[in-house]
């Protein structure tokens, strides 16, 4: 469902990605490991359409995403791609449920449809009883699960996660890792996960290592 070909990216004189090639299948969970500075986050941002390569192409569901104009790309991103970061970035003044619904409202979906979807996701993520609370009243693990539900509200085909358990203790990290597989089994998304967590890296269907701007 995703193909990246010969991706190059430099910041000034720093050649960070040096011809990355990658294929991800539907419903596949791929982990990307590698030392700090290898270019993992830069690659993830490019695959997720948040940043552009200097050269090379990314096809998602056959669509050459960097050939789309800015508006079409924004719509495509909102419909197709979900993101989970190390720090969940929930909006503190909104409840968990409101945080989950926001990307769906931006997408223009009906409130009843969104609420139904949110309650299904909350059930899978075991946060149904926490939806009326603001983020500050939730544990770290619960906050991250709310962020996962938010990433899934528009039913994306592929989720990009950058150190999703980097800020969690061992037990909450383990629970989150199991949930990625449960979600994939029940909903069918592909996941591309950059991680230093050995448990998560090893659980993936495929573990890729980046070194100095290439896949090794
Ligand atoms: P990681 O945990 O992957 O090592 P970094 O700390 O390298 O993450 O990068 C975190 C964010 O900061 C990334 O979004 C990256 O684009 C940005 N960043 C990293 N290094 C620089 C830099 N030298 N100048 C500007 N932005 C940077
Ligand atoms: P990783 O995720 O593997 O740690 P990154 O992709 O975050 O690697 O960074 C790769 C290299 O690119 C690092 O040397 C980092 O400092 C640099 N870098 C990342 N983002 C930026 C940026 N926005 N501006 C300048 N340098 C950056």
Short mmCIF file of C-alpha atoms and ligand atoms in Angstrom, two decimals:
data_model
loop_
_atom_site.label_atom_id
_atom_site.label_comp_id
_atom_site.label_asym_id
_atom_site.label_seq_id
_atom_site.Cartn_x
_atom_site.Cartn_y
_atom_site.Cartn_z
CA UNK A 1 0.00 0.00 0.00
CA UNK A 2 3.03 2.28 0.39
CA UNK A 3 6.08 2.44 -1.83
CA UNK A 4 9.00 4.83 -1.30
CA UNK A 5 11.64 5.05 -4.01
CA UNK A 6 15.08 6.60 -3.78
CA UNK A 7 14.19 9.16 -1.13
CA UNK A 8 16.85 11.82 -0.60
CA UNK A 9 16.76 14.64 1.92
CA UNK A 10 19.39 17.14 3.05
CA UNK A 11 19.39 19.89 5.64
CA UNK A 12 21.95 22.33 4.27
CA UNK A 13 25.13 20.31 3.82
CA UNK A 14 23.83 17.44 5.94
CA UNK A 15 22.72 14.59 3.66
CA UNK A 16 20.26 12.84 5.99
CA UNK A 17 18.45 10.40 3.66
CA UNK A 18 20.62 8.85 0.96
CA UNK A 19 18.29 6.91 -1.29
CA UNK A 20 15.78 5.10 0.93
CA UNK A 21 13.61 2.40 -0.67
CA UNK A 22 10.72 0.83 1.19
CA UNK A 23 7.50 -1.13 0.61
CA UNK A 24 4.74 -1.54 3.19
CA UNK A 25 1.82 -3.92 2.66
CA UNK A 26 -1.75 -3.39 3.85
CA UNK A 27 -2.20 -4.34 7.51
CA UNK A 28 1.54 -4.81 7.97
CA UNK A 29 3.29 -3.66 11.15
CA UNK A 30 6.83 -2.53 10.43
CA UNK A 31 9.30 -1.26 13.00
CA UNK A 32 12.22 1.02 12.11
CA UNK A 33 15.19 1.00 14.45
CA UNK A 34 18.61 2.62 14.31
CA UNK A 35 20.85 4.91 16.28
CA UNK A 36 19.98 8.53 16.95
CA UNK A 37 20.64 10.72 13.90
CA UNK A 38 20.22 7.85 11.39
CA UNK A 39 17.33 9.71 9.73
CA UNK A 40 14.37 7.72 11.10
CA UNK A 41 12.20 10.69 12.10
CA UNK A 42 12.99 12.52 8.87
CA UNK A 43 11.91 9.45 6.88
CA UNK A 44 8.74 9.00 8.93
CA UNK A 45 7.75 12.63 8.38
CA UNK A 46 8.26 12.26 4.63
CA UNK A 47 6.32 8.96 4.41
CA UNK A 48 3.55 10.60 6.42
CA UNK A 49 3.43 13.62 4.05
CA UNK A 50 4.42 16.07 6.82
CA UNK A 51 7.66 16.93 5.03
CA UNK A 52 8.86 16.71 1.40
CA UNK A 53 11.91 14.89 0.06
CA UNK A 54 14.46 16.65 -2.15
CA UNK A 55 14.05 13.82 -4.65
CA UNK A 56 12.40 10.44 -4.90
CA UNK A 57 8.75 9.48 -4.72
CA UNK A 58 6.23 8.14 -2.25
CA UNK A 59 3.18 6.26 -3.52
CA UNK A 60 0.35 5.59 -1.08
CA UNK A 61 -2.41 3.38 -2.50
CA UNK A 62 -0.92 4.05 -5.92
CA UNK A 63 -1.12 7.81 -5.53
CA UNK A 64 2.06 9.85 -6.01
CA UNK A 65 1.53 12.07 -2.98
CA UNK A 66 4.09 14.76 -3.68
CA UNK A 67 2.48 15.38 -7.09
CA UNK A 68 -0.72 16.54 -5.30
CA UNK A 69 -1.29 20.24 -4.74
CA UNK A 70 -1.34 21.56 -1.18
CA UNK A 71 -5.12 21.33 -0.68
CA UNK A 72 -5.41 17.85 -2.15
CA UNK A 73 -2.47 16.70 -0.05
CA UNK A 74 -4.07 18.05 3.14
CA UNK A 75 -7.33 16.22 2.37
CA UNK A 76 -5.46 13.05 1.46
CA UNK A 77 -3.43 13.20 4.69
CA UNK A 78 -6.53 13.71 6.82
CA UNK A 79 -8.33 10.75 5.18
CA UNK A 80 -5.53 8.26 4.82
CA UNK A 81 -2.84 8.83 7.41
CA UNK A 82 -2.76 8.85 11.22
CA UNK A 83 0.05 9.97 13.52
CA UNK A 84 1.13 9.01 17.02
CA UNK A 85 4.03 10.87 18.62
CA UNK A 86 6.09 10.35 21.76
CA UNK A 87 4.31 13.21 23.47
CA UNK A 88 0.61 12.88 22.84
CA UNK A 89 -0.09 16.63 22.39
CA UNK A 90 -3.69 16.36 23.58
CA UNK A 91 -5.46 19.70 23.93
CA UNK A 92 -5.67 20.29 27.70
CA UNK A 93 -8.92 22.28 27.76
CA UNK A 94 -10.93 19.58 25.94
CA UNK A 95 -12.14 16.23 27.26
CA UNK A 96 -10.68 12.95 26.03
CA UNK A 97 -13.74 12.41 23.81
CA UNK A 98 -13.48 15.90 22.31
CA UNK A 99 -9.80 15.38 21.60
CA UNK A 100 -10.61 12.13 19.80
CA UNK A 101 -13.39 13.75 17.72
CA UNK A 102 -11.49 16.84 16.55
CA UNK A 103 -9.78 15.34 13.45
CA UNK A 104 -13.17 13.94 12.42
CA UNK A 105 -14.83 17.36 12.66
CA UNK A 106 -12.00 18.83 10.58
CA UNK A 107 -12.72 16.10 8.05
CA UNK A 108 -16.38 17.21 8.03
CA UNK A 109 -17.93 13.98 9.29
CA UNK A 110 -21.27 13.90 11.10
CA UNK A 111 -21.21 14.04 14.89
CA UNK A 112 -23.34 10.91 15.32
CA UNK A 113 -21.08 8.88 13.04
CA UNK A 114 -17.97 10.16 14.82
CA UNK A 115 -19.35 9.42 18.28
CA UNK A 116 -20.19 5.88 17.26
CA UNK A 117 -16.69 5.36 15.90
CA UNK A 118 -15.13 6.97 19.00
CA UNK A 119 -17.02 4.64 21.31
CA UNK A 120 -15.89 1.59 19.29
CA UNK A 121 -12.28 2.75 19.49
CA UNK A 122 -12.58 3.58 23.19
CA UNK A 123 -13.87 0.05 23.79
CA UNK A 124 -10.88 -1.55 22.05
CA UNK A 125 -8.49 0.80 23.88
CA UNK A 126 -10.18 0.32 27.31
CA UNK A 127 -10.78 4.04 27.85
CA UNK A 128 -14.60 4.09 27.60
CA UNK A 129 -14.92 5.10 31.26
CA UNK A 130 -12.39 7.95 30.89
CA UNK A 131 -13.86 9.84 27.93
CA UNK A 132 -15.43 12.69 29.92
CA UNK A 133 -12.17 13.57 31.66
CA UNK A 134 -9.65 16.16 30.60
CA UNK A 135 -6.13 14.93 29.80
CA UNK A 136 -4.71 16.18 33.13
CA UNK A 137 -6.99 13.74 34.98
CA UNK A 138 -5.73 10.74 32.96
CA UNK A 139 -2.66 8.59 33.53
CA UNK A 140 0.19 8.70 31.00
CA UNK A 141 -0.90 5.39 29.51
CA UNK A 142 -4.50 6.56 29.20
CA UNK A 143 -3.43 9.83 27.58
CA UNK A 144 -1.43 7.94 24.99
CA UNK A 145 -4.39 5.62 24.30
CA UNK A 146 -6.59 8.70 23.77
CA UNK A 147 -3.97 9.92 21.28
CA UNK A 148 -4.17 6.54 19.53
CA UNK A 149 -7.97 6.82 19.28
CA UNK A 150 -7.55 10.34 17.87
CA UNK A 151 -5.12 8.99 15.24
CA UNK A 152 -7.71 6.36 14.24
CA UNK A 153 -10.92 8.41 14.21
CA UNK A 154 -10.88 9.02 10.44
CA UNK A 155 -10.21 5.34 9.74
CA UNK A 156 -6.76 5.88 8.20
CA UNK A 157 -5.14 3.17 6.11
CA UNK A 158 -1.74 3.69 7.65
CA UNK A 159 -0.50 4.93 11.02
CA UNK A 160 2.93 6.47 11.55
CA UNK A 161 4.24 6.38 15.10
CA UNK A 162 7.44 8.06 16.31
CA UNK A 163 8.61 6.59 19.65
CA UNK A 164 4.98 6.02 20.72
CA UNK A 165 5.97 4.34 23.99
CA UNK A 166 9.06 6.48 24.61
CA UNK A 167 7.38 8.35 27.43
CA UNK A 168 5.68 5.38 29.11
CA UNK A 169 6.79 3.01 31.86
CA UNK A 170 7.40 -0.64 30.97
CA UNK A 171 3.91 -1.84 31.84
CA UNK A 172 2.05 0.92 29.98
CA UNK A 173 4.43 0.54 27.04
CA UNK A 174 3.69 -3.18 26.88
CA UNK A 175 -0.05 -2.54 26.99
CA UNK A 176 0.24 0.01 24.16
CA UNK A 177 2.29 -2.39 22.03
CA UNK A 178 -0.33 -5.13 22.41
CA UNK A 179 -3.01 -2.63 21.40
CA UNK A 180 -1.31 -1.86 18.09
CA UNK A 181 -1.63 -5.53 17.17
CA UNK A 182 -5.20 -5.76 18.44
CA UNK A 183 -6.13 -2.70 16.37
CA UNK A 184 -4.45 -4.09 13.29
CA UNK A 185 -6.24 -7.43 13.71
CA UNK A 186 -9.64 -5.80 14.24
CA UNK A 187 -9.42 -2.79 11.93
CA UNK A 188 -6.72 -3.66 9.41
CA UNK A 189 -4.45 -0.59 9.39
CA UNK A 190 -0.77 -0.75 8.54
CA UNK A 191 1.63 0.67 11.15
CA UNK A 192 5.10 2.11 10.61
CA UNK A 193 6.72 2.57 13.99
CA UNK A 194 10.05 4.22 14.77
CA UNK A 195 11.17 2.92 18.14
CA UNK A 196 14.08 2.34 20.46
CA UNK A 197 11.91 -0.11 22.43
CA UNK A 198 13.30 -3.59 21.80
CA UNK A 199 10.08 -5.37 22.71
CA UNK A 200 8.06 -3.37 20.20
CA UNK A 201 10.73 -3.60 17.48
CA UNK A 202 10.85 -7.37 17.85
CA UNK A 203 7.03 -7.84 17.88
CA UNK A 204 6.62 -6.23 14.45
CA UNK A 205 5.95 -8.30 11.32
CA UNK A 206 9.14 -6.84 9.93
CA UNK A 207 11.97 -4.96 11.61
CA UNK A 208 14.02 -2.58 9.49
CA UNK A 209 17.25 -0.93 10.52
CA UNK A 210 18.38 2.47 9.31
CA UNK A 211 21.99 3.46 9.39
CA UNK A 212 23.44 6.73 8.21
CA UNK A 213 20.54 7.57 5.87
CA UNK A 214 19.91 4.17 4.27
CA UNK A 215 18.06 0.95 5.14
CA UNK A 216 20.52 -1.75 6.04
P1 LIG B 1 14.95 11.61 17.62
O1 LIG B 1 14.24 11.27 18.87
O2 LIG B 1 14.39 10.92 16.41
O3 LIG B 1 16.44 11.53 17.70
P2 LIG B 1 15.43 14.40 17.27
O4 LIG B 1 15.63 14.88 18.62
O5 LIG B 1 16.60 14.11 16.36
O6 LIG B 1 14.53 13.13 17.36
O7 LIG B 1 14.48 15.35 16.45
C1 LIG B 1 13.26 15.80 16.96
C2 LIG B 1 12.69 16.83 16.01
O8 LIG B 1 13.58 17.96 15.91
C3 LIG B 1 12.51 16.31 14.59
O9 LIG B 1 11.23 16.68 14.15
C4 LIG B 1 13.57 16.97 13.76
O10 LIG B 1 13.08 17.31 12.48
C5 LIG B 1 13.94 18.21 14.56
N1 LIG B 1 15.39 18.41 14.52
C6 LIG B 1 16.32 17.51 14.84
N2 LIG B 1 17.55 17.99 14.69
C7 LIG B 1 17.40 19.27 14.27
C8 LIG B 1 18.29 20.30 13.95
N3 LIG B 1 19.63 20.14 13.99
N4 LIG B 1 17.77 21.47 13.56
C9 LIG B 1 16.46 21.65 13.49
N5 LIG B 1 15.54 20.70 13.79
C10 LIG B 1 16.00 19.53 14.17
P1 LIG B 2 16.67 9.95 13.99
O1 LIG B 2 15.20 10.04 14.01
O2 LIG B 2 17.16 8.67 13.38
O3 LIG B 2 17.32 10.24 15.29
P2 LIG B 2 16.48 12.42 12.51
O4 LIG B 2 15.75 12.13 11.25
O5 LIG B 2 15.74 13.04 13.62
O6 LIG B 2 17.20 11.06 12.98
O7 LIG B 2 17.74 13.32 12.21
C1 LIG B 2 18.75 12.96 11.27
C2 LIG B 2 19.75 14.08 11.22
O8 LIG B 2 19.14 15.22 10.63
C3 LIG B 2 20.26 14.53 12.57
O9 LIG B 2 21.63 14.85 12.41
C4 LIG B 2 19.43 15.76 12.87
O10 LIG B 2 20.12 16.66 13.71
C5 LIG B 2 19.22 16.33 11.48
N1 LIG B 2 17.95 17.08 11.34
C6 LIG B 2 16.71 16.57 11.52
N2 LIG B 2 15.78 17.50 11.30
C7 LIG B 2 16.44 18.62 10.99
C8 LIG B 2 16.04 19.94 10.63
N3 LIG B 2 14.73 20.27 10.57
N4 LIG B 2 17.00 20.85 10.36
C9 LIG B 2 18.30 20.50 10.42
N5 LIG B 2 18.77 19.28 10.72
C10 LIG B 2 17.85 18.35 11.01
#
